[in-house]
Tab-separated table of C-alpha atoms in Angstrom:
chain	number	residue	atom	x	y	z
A	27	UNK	CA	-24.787	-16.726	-22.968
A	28	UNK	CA	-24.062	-19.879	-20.879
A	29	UNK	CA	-24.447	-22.821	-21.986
A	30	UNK	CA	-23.099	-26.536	-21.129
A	31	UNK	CA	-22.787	-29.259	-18.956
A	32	UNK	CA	-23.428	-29.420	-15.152
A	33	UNK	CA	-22.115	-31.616	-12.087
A	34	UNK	CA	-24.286	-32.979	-9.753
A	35	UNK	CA	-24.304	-29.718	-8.234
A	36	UNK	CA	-25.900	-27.552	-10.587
A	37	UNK	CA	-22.991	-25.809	-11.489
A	38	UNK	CA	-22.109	-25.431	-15.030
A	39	UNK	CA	-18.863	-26.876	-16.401
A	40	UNK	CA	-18.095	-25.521	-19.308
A	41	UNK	CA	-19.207	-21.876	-19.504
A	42	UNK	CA	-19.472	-20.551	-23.035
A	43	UNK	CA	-18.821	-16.580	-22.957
A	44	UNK	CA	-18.781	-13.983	-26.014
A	45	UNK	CA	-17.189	-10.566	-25.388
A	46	UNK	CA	-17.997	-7.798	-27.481
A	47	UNK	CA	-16.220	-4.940	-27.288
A	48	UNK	CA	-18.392	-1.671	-27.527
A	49	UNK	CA	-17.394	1.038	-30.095
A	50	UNK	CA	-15.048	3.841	-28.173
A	51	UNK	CA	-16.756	6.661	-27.433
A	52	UNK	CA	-15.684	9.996	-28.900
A	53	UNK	CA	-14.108	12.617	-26.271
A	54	UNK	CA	-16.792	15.471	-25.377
A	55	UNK	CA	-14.814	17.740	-27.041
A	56	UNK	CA	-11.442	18.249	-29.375
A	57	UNK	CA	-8.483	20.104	-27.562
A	58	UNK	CA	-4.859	20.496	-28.191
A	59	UNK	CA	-1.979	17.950	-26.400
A	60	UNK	CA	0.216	20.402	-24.643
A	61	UNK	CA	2.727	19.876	-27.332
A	62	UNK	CA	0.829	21.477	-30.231
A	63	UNK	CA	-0.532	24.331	-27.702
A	64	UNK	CA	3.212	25.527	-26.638
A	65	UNK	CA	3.766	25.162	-30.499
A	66	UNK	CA	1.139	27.618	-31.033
A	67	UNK	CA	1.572	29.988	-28.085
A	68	UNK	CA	5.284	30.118	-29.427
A	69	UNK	CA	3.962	31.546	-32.018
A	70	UNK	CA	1.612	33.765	-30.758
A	71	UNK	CA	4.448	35.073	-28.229
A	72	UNK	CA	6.903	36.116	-30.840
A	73	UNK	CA	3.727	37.639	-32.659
A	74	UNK	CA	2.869	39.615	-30.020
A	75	UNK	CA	6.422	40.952	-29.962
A	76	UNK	CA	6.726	42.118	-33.497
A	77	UNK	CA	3.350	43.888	-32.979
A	78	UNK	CA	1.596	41.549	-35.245
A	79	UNK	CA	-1.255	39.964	-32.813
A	80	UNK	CA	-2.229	41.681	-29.237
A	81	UNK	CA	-4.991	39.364	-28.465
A	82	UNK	CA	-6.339	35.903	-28.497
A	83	UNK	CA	-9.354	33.424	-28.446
A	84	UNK	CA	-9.754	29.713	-27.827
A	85	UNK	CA	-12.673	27.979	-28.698
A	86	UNK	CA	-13.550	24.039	-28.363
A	87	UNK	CA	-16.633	21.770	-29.458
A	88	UNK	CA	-17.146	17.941	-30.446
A	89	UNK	CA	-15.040	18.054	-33.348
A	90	UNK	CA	-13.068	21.216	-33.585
A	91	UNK	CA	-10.286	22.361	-31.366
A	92	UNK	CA	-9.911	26.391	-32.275
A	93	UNK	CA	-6.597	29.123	-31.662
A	94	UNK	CA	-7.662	32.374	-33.095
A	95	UNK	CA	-4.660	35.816	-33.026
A	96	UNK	CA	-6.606	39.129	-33.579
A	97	UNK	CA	-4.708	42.865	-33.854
A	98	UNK	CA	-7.386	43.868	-31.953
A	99	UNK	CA	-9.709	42.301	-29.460
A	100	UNK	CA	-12.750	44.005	-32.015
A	101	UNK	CA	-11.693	42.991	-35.373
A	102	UNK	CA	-12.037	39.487	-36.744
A	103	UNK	CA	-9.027	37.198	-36.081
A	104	UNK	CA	-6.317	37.679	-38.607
A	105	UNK	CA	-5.347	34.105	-38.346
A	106	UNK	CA	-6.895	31.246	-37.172
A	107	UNK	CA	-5.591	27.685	-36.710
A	108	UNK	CA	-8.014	24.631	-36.316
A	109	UNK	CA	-7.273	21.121	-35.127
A	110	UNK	CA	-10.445	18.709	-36.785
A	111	UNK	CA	-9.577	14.910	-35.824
A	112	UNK	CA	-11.880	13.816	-38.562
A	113	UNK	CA	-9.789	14.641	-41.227
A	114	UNK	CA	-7.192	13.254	-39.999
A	115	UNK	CA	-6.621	10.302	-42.980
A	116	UNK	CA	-7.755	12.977	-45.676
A	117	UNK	CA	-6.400	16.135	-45.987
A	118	UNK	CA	-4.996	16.302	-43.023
A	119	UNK	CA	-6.261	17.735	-39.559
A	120	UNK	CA	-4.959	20.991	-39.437
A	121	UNK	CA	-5.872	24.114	-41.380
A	122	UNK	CA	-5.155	27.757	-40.688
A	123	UNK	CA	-7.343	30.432	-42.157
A	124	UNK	CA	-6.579	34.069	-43.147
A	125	UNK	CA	-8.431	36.940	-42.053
A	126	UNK	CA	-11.176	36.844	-44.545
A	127	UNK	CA	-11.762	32.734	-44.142
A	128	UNK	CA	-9.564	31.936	-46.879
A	129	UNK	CA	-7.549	28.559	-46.270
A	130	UNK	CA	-4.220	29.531	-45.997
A	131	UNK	CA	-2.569	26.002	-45.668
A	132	UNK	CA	-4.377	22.517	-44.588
A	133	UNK	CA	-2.152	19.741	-43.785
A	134	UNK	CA	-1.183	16.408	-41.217
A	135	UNK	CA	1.657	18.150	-39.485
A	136	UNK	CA	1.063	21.584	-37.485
A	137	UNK	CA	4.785	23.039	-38.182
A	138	UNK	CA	3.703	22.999	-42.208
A	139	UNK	CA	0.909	24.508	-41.610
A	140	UNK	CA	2.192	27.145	-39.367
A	141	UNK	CA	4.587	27.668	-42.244
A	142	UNK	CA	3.308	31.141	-43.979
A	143	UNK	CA	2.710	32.584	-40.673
A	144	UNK	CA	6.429	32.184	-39.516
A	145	UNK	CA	7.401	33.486	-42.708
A	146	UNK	CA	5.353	36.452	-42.539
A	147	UNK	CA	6.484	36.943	-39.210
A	148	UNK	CA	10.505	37.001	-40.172
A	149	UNK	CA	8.611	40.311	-42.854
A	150	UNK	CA	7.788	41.840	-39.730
A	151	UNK	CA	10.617	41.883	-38.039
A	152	UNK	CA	13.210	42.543	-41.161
């Protein structure tokens, strides 16, 4: 929108300008910072050496970011751990699900949440 005075020239003086800003656009599709991926993969690695998981799947959409451990590449996943941004200032954006898609924990900071896995995992190996 312009709007004010001009010079002999034509040329406006005083230039009245509004800037909106447009709403940010959401990514194309969730993923995990490197950070919370070597978390996980830590995990999985000292999993895989007590025998626990042998296999692994990652999925990504929109608004879920996916890590699921199986015993075998057949079976369902025993444990899978999802990263949803959008509940991020409610229950928190993580969640980890049993084998039968029970939540297991739900929470705003991965190492909770990874919590009864570890713990099961120092069974295994005792």
């Amino acid at each position: 929108m312009v709007a004010g005075r001009t010079s002999g020239s034509g040329i406006a003086d005083h230039v009245d300008a509004r800037i909106i800003a447009f709403p940010g656009r959401k990514p194309s599709q969730t993923a995990f910072a490197r950070d919370e991926l070597q978390r996980i993969l830590d995990l999985y690695g000292r999993m895989v050496s007590a025998g626990e998981w042998r296999d692994y799947a990652m999925d990504f959409t929109r608004d879920v970011a996916v890590f699921s451990a199986f015993r075998r590449a057949t079976e369902k996943p025993q444990a899978r751990i999802e990263k949803r941004p959008s509940l991020r200032n409610k229950q928190g954006m993580w969640a980890l699900y049993g084998e039968h898609g029970q939540i297991l924990k739900r929470g705003h900071d991965l190492n909770g949440v990874l919590a009864p896995v570890e713990r099961r995992f120092v069974k295994a190996i005792d």
